[in-house]
CSV table of N, CA and C in Angstrom, one decimal:
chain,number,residue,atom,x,y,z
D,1,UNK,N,6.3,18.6,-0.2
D,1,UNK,CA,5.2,17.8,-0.7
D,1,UNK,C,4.7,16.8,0.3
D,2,UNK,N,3.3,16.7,0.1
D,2,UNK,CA,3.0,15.7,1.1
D,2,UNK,C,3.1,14.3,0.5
D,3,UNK,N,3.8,13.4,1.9
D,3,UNK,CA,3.7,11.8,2.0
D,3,UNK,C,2.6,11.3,2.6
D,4,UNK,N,1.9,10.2,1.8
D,4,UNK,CA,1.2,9.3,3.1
D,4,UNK,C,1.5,7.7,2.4
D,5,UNK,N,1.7,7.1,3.6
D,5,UNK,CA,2.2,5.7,3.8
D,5,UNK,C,0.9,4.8,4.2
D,6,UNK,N,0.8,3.6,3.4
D,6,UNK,CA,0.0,2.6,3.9
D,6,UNK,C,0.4,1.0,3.3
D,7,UNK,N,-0.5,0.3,3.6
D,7,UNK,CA,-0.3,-1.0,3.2
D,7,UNK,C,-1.3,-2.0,3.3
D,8,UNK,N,-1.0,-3.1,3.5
D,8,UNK,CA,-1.9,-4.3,3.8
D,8,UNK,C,-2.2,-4.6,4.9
D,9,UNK,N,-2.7,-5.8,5.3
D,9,UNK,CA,-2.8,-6.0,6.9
D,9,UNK,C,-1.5,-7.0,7.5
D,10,UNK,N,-1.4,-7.5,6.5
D,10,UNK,CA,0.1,-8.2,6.9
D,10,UNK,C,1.6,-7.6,6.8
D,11,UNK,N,1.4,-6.3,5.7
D,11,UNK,CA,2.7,-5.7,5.9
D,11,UNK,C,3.5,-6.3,4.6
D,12,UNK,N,2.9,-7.1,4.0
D,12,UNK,CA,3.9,-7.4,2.7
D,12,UNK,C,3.8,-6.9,1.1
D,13,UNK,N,2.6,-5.8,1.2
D,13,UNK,CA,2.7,-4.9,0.4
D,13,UNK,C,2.5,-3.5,1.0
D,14,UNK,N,3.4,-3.1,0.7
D,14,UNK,CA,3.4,-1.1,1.4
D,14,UNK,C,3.4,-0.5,0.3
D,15,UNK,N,2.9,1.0,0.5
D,15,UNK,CA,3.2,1.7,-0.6
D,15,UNK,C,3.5,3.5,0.0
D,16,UNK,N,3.8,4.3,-1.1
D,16,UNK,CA,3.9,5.6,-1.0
D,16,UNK,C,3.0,6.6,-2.0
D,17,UNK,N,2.6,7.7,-1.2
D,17,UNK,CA,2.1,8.5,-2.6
D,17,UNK,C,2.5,9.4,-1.9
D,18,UNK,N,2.9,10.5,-3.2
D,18,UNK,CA,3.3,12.0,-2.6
D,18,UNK,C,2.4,12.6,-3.4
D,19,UNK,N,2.1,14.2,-3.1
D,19,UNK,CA,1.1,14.6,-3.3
D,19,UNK,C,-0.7,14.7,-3.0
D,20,UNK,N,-1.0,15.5,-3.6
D,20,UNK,CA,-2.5,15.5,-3.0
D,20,UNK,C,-3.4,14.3,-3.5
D,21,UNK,N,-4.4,13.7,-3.1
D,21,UNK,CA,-5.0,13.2,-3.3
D,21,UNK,C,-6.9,13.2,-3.3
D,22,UNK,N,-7.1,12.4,-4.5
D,22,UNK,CA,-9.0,13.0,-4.6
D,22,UNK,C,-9.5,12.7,-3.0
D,23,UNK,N,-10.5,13.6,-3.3
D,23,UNK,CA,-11.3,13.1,-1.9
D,23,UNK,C,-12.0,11.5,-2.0
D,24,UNK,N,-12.4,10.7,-0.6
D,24,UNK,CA,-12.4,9.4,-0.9
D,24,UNK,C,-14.0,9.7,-1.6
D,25,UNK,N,-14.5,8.2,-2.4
D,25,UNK,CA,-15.9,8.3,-3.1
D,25,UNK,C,-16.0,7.0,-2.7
D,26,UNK,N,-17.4,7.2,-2.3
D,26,UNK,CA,-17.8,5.3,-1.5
D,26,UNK,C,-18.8,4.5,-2.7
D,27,UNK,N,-17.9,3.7,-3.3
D,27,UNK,CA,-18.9,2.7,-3.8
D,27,UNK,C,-19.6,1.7,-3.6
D,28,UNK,N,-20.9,1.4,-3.8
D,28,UNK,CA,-21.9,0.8,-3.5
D,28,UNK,C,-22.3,-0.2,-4.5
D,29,UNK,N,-21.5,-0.4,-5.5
D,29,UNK,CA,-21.5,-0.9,-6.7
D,29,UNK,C,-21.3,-3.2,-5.9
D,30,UNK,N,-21.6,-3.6,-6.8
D,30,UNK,CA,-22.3,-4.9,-6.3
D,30,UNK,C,-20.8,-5.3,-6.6
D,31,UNK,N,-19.8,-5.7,-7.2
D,31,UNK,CA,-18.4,-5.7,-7.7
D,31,UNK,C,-17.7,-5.9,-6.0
D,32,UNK,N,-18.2,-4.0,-5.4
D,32,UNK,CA,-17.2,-3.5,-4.9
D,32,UNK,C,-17.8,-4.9,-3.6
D,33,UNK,N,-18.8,-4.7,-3.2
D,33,UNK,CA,-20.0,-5.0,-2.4
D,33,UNK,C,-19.2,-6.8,-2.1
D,34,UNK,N,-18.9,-7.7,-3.0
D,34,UNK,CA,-19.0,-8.7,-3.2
D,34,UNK,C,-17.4,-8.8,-2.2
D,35,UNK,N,-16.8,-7.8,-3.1
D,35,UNK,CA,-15.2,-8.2,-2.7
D,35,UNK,C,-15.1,-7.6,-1.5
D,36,UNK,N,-15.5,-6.8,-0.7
D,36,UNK,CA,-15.3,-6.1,0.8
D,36,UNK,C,-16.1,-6.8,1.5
D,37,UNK,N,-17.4,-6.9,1.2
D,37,UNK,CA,-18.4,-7.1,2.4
D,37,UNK,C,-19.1,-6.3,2.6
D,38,UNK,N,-19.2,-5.1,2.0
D,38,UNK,CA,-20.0,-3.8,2.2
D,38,UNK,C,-19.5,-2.9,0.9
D,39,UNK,N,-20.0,-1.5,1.3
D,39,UNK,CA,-19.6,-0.6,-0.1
D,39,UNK,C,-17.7,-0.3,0.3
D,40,UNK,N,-17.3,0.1,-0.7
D,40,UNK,CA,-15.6,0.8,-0.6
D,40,UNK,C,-15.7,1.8,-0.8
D,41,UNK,N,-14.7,2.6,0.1
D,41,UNK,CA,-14.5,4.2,0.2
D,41,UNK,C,-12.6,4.1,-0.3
D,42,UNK,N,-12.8,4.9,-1.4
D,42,UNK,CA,-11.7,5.1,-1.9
D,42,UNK,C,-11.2,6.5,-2.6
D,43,UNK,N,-9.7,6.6,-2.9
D,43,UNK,CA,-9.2,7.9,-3.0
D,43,UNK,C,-8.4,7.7,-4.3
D,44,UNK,N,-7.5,8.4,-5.3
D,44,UNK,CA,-6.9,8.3,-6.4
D,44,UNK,C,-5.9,8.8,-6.7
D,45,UNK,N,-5.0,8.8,-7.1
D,45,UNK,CA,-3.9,9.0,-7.6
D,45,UNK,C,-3.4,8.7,-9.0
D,46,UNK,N,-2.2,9.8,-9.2
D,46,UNK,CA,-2.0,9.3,-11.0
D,46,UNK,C,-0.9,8.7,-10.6
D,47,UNK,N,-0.6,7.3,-11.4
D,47,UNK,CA,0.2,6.1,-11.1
D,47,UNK,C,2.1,6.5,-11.0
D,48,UNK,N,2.0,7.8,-11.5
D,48,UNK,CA,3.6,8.1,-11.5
D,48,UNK,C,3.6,8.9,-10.0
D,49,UNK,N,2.8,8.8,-9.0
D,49,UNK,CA,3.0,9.8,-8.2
D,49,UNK,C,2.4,8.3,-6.7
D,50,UNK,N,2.7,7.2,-7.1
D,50,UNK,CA,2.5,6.3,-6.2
D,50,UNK,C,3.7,5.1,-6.7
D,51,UNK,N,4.5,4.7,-5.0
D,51,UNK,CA,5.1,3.8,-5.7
D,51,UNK,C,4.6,2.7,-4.4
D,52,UNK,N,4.9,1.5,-4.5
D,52,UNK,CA,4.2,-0.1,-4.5
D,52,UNK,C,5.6,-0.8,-4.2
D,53,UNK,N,5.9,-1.1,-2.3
D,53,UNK,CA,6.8,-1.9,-2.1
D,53,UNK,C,6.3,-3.7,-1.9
D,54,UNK,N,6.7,-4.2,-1.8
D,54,UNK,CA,6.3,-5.9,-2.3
D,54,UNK,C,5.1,-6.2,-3.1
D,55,UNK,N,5.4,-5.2,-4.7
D,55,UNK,CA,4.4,-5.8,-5.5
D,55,UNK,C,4.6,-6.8,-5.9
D,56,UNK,N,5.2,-7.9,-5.7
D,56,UNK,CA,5.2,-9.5,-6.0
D,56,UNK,C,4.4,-10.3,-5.3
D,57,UNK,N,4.3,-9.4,-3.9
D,57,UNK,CA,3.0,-10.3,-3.0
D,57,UNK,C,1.3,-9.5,-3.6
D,58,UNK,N,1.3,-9.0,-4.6
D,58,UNK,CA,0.2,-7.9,-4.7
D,58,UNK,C,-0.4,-9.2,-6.9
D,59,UNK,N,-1.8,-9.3,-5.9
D,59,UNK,CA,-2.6,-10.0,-7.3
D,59,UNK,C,-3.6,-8.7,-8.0
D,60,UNK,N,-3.8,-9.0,-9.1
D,60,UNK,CA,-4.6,-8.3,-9.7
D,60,UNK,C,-5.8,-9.3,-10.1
D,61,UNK,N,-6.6,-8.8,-9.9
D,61,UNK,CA,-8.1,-9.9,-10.6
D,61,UNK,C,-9.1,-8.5,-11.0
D,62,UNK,N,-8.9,-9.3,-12.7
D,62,UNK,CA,-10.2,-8.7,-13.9
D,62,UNK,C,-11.8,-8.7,-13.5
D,63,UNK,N,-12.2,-7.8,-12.4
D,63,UNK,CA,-13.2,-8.4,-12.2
D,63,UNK,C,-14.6,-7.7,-13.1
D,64,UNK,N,-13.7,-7.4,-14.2
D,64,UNK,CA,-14.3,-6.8,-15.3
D,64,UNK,C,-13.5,-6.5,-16.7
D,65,UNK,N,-14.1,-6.2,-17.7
D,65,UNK,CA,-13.5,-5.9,-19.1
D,65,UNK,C,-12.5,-4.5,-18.8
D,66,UNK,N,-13.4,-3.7,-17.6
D,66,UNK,CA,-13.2,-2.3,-17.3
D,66,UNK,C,-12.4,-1.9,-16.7
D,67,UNK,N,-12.0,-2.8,-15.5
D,67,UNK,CA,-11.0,-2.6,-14.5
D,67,UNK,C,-10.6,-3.8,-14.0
D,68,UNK,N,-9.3,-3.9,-13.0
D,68,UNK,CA,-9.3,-4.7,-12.3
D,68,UNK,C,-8.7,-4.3,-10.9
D,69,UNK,N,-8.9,-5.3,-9.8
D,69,UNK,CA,-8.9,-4.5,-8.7
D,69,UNK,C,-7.2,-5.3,-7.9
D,70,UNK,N,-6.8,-4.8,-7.2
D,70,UNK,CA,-5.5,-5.5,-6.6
D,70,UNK,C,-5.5,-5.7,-5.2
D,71,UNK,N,-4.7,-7.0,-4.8
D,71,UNK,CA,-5.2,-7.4,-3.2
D,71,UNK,C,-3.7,-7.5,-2.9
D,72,UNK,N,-3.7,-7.8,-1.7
D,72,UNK,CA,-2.8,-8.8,-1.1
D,72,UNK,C,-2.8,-9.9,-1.3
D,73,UNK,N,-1.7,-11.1,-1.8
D,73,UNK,CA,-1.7,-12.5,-2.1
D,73,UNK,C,-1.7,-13.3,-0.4
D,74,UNK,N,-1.5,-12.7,0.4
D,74,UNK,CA,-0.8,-13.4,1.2
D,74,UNK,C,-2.1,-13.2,2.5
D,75,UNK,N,-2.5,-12.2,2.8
D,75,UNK,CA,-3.9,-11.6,3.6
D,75,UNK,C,-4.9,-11.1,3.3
D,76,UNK,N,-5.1,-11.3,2.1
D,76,UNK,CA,-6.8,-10.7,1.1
D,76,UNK,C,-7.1,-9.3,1.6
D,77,UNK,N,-6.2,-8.4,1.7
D,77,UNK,CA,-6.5,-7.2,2.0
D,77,UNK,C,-6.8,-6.4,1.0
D,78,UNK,N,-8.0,-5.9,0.7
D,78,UNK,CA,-8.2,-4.7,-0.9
D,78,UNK,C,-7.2,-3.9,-0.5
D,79,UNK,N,-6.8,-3.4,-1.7
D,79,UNK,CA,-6.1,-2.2,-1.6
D,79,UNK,C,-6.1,-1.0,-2.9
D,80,UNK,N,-6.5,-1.8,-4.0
D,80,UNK,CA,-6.5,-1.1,-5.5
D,80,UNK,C,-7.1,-0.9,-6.4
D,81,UNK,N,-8.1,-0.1,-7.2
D,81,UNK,CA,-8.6,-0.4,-8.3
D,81,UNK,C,-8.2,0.1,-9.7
D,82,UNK,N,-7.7,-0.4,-10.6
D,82,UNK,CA,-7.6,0.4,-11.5
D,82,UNK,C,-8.2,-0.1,-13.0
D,83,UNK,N,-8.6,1.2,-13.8
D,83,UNK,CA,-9.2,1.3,-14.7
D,83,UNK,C,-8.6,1.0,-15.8
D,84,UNK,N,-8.8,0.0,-16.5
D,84,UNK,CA,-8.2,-0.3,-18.0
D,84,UNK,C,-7.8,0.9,-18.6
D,85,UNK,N,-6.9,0.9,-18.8
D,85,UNK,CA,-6.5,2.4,-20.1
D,85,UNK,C,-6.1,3.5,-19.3
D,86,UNK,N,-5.8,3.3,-18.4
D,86,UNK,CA,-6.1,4.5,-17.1
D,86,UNK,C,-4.7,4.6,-16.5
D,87,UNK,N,-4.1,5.1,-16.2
D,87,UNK,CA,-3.0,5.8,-16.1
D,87,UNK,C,-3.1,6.0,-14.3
D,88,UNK,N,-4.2,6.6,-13.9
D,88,UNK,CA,-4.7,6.7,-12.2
D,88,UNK,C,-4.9,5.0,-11.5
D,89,UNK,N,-5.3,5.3,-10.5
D,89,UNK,CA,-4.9,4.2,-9.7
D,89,UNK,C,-5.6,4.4,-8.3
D,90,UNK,N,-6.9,3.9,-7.9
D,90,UNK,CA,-7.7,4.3,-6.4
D,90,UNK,C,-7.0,3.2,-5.8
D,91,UNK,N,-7.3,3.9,-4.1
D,91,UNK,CA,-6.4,3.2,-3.6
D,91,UNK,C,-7.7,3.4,-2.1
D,92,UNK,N,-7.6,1.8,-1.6
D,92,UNK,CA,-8.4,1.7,-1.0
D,92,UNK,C,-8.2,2.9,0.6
D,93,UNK,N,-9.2,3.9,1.0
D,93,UNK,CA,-8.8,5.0,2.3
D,93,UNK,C,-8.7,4.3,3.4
D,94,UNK,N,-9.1,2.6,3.8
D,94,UNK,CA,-8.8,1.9,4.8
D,94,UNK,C,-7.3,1.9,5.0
D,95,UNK,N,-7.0,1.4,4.0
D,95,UNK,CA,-4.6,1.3,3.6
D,95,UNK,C,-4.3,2.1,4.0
D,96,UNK,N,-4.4,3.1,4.5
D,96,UNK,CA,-3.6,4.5,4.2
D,96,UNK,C,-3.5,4.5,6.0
D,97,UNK,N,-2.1,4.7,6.2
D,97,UNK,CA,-1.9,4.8,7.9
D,97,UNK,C,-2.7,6.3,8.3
D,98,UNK,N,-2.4,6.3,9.5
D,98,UNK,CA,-3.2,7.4,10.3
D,98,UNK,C,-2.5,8.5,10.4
D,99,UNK,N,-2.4,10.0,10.4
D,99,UNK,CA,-3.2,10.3,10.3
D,99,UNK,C,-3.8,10.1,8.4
D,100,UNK,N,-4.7,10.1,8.2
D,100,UNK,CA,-4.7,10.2,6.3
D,100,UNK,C,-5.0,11.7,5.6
D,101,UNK,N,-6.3,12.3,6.6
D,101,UNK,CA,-6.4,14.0,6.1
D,101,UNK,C,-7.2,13.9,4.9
D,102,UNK,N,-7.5,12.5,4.7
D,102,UNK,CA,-9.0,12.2,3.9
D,102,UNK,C,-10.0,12.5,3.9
D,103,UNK,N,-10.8,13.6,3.1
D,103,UNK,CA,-12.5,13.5,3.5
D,103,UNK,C,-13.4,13.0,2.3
D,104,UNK,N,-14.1,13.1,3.4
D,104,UNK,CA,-15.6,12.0,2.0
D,104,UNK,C,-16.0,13.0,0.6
D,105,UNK,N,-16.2,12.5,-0.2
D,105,UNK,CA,-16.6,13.6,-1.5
D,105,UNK,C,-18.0,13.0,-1.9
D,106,UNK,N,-18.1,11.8,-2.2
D,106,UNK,CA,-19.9,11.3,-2.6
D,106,UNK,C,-19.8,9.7,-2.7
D,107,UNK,N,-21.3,9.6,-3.1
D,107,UNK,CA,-21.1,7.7,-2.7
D,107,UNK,C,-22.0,8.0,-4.2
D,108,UNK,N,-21.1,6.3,-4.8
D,108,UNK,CA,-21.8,6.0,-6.2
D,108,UNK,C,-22.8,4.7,-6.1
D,109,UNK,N,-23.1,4.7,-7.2
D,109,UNK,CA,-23.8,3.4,-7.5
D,109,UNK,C,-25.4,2.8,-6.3
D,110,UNK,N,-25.5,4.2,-5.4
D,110,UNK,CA,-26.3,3.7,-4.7
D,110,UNK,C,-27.5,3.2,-4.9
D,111,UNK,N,-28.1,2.7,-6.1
D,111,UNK,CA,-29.1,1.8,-6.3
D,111,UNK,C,-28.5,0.8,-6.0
D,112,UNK,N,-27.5,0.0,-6.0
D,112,UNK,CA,-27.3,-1.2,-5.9
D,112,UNK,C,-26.7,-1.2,-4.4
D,113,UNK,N,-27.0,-0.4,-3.4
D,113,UNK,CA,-26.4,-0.6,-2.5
D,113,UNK,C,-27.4,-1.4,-1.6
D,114,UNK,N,-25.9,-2.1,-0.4
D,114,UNK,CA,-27.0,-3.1,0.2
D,114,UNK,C,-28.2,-3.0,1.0
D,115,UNK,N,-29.1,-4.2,1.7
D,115,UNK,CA,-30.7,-3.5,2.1
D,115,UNK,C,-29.9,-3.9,3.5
């Protein structure tokens, strides 16, 4: 089965997923926009097939009814979004060490994307 490894920029949250993963989808959404600095390109997984080393340094912020997104406490690095009620779990394609074997699938929300 395939492994890929990534983490934060400080190193104090790592993670693992085994298996395949969606292709990345770049959102343009004003949300995503606010908290990166530009749009996010992200990939998915179902939560039993990703495990999360130093989730004690790892915040969650509600940046909606709908989801909420997860950083690093310690270096503000995105790394997570997940959907209320949702069982999956995107995971930012920046995190993900090299090689990743990620390709692009489509970009959302592009009315709102930036001028």
């Amino acid at each position: 089965m395939d492994k890929r490894h990534g983490g934060c920029h400080c190193g104090a949250v790592k993670f693992e997923v085994v298996g395949p993963l969606r292709d990345v989808i770049f959102c343009h959404c004003t949300q995503c926009r606010k908290q990166t600095g530009n749009y996010v390109g992200a990939t998915r997984v179902d939560g039993d097939r990703i495990t999360i080393e130093g989730a004690e340094n790892l915040t969650w912020y509600a940046a909606s009814d709908e989801a909420k997104r997860g950083f690093c406490s310690i270096c503000g690095s995105a790394l997570f979004w997940k959907s209320v009620g949702s069982d999956g779990i995107s995971i930012m394609a920046g995190a993900f060490d090299n090689p990743t074997g990620l390709k692009a699938q489509s970009h959302i929300f592009v009315a709102d994307k930036g001028d």
